[in-house]
Coordinates of C-alpha atoms in Angstrom, one line a residue:
X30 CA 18.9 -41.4 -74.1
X31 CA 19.4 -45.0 -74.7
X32 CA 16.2 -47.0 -76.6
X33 CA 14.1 -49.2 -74.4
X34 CA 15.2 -53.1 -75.0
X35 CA 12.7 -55.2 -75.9
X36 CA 12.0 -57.0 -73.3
X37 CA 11.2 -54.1 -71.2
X38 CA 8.5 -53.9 -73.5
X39 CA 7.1 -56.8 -72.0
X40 CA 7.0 -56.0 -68.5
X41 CA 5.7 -52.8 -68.9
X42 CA 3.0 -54.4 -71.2
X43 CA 2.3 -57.0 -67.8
X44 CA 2.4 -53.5 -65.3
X45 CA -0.1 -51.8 -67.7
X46 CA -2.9 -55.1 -67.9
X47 CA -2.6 -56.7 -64.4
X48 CA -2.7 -52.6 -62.9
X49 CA 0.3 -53.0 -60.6
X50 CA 1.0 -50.4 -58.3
X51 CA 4.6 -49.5 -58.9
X52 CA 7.4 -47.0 -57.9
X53 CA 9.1 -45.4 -61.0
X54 CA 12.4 -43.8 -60.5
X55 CA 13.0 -41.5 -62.7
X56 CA 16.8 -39.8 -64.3
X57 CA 16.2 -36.6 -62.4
X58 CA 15.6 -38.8 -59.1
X59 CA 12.3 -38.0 -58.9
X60 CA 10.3 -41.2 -57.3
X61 CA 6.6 -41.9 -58.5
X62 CA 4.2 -44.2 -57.0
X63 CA 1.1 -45.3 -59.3
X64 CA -0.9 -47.4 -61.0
X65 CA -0.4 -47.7 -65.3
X66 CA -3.2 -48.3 -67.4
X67 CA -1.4 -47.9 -70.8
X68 CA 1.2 -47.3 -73.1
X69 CA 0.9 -44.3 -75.7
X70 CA 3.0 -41.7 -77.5
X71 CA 3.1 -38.4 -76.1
X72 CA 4.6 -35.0 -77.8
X73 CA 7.1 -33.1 -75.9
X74 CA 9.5 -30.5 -77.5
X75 CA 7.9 -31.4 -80.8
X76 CA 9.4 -35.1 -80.4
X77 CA 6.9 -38.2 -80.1
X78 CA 7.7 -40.4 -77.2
X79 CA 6.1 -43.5 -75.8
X80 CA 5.1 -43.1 -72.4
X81 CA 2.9 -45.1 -69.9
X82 CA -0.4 -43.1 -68.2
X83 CA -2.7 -43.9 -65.6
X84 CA -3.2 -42.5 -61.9
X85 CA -1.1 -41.6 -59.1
X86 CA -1.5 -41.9 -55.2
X87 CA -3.7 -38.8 -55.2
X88 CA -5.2 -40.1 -57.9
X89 CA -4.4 -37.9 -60.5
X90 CA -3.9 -38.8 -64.2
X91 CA -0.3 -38.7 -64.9
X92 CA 1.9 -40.0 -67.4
X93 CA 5.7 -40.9 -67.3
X94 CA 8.1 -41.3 -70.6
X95 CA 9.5 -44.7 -70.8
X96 CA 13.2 -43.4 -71.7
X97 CA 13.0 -40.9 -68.4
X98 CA 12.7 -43.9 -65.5
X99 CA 15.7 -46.1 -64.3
X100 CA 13.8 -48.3 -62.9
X101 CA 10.3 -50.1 -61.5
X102 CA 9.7 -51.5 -58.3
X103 CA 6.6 -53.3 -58.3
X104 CA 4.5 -52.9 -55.0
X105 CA 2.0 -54.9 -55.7
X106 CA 1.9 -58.5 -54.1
X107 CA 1.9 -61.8 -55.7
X108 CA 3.6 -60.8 -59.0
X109 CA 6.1 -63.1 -61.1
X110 CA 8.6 -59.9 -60.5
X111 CA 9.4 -57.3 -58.5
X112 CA 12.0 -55.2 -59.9
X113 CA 12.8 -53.5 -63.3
X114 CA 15.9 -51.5 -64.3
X115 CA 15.6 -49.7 -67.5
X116 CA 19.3 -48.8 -67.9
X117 CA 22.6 -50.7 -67.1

């Protein structure tokens, strides 16, 4: 897996504080529509990884590794942008 440039950092930072509902698409394909409240390090396969968390549609607490999602689609209207990718 590739690190996360920097100024993804930021965007995700904007996603997290303004509570934008977004669609994540993830490596595997897998599409997820939520809202993110925060960034934090989860433990998987005894590796740390940064990660976002907050609630899905259903409203379920969820939370998404940063390095797993291709890209961000923000659904939320009135936003300065509307589309992330995460790899190139």
């Amino acid at each position: 897996m590739n690190p996360i440039k920097c100024e993804i950092y930021d965007y995700i930072e904007i996603i997290c504080l303004y509570r934008y509902m977004v669609k994540l698409i993830l490596t595997d394909g897998t599409h997820i529509q939520g809202q993110f409240d925060r960034t934090l390090y989860v433990s998987r396969n005894q590796q740390k990884h940064e990660a976002i968390a907050g609630i899905n549609q259903q409203l379920q607490a969820i939370e998404v590794i940063l390095t797993d999602i291709t890209s961000i689609d923000v659904l939320s209207q009135n936003t300065s942008f509307s589309h992330i990718s995460l790899i190139e």
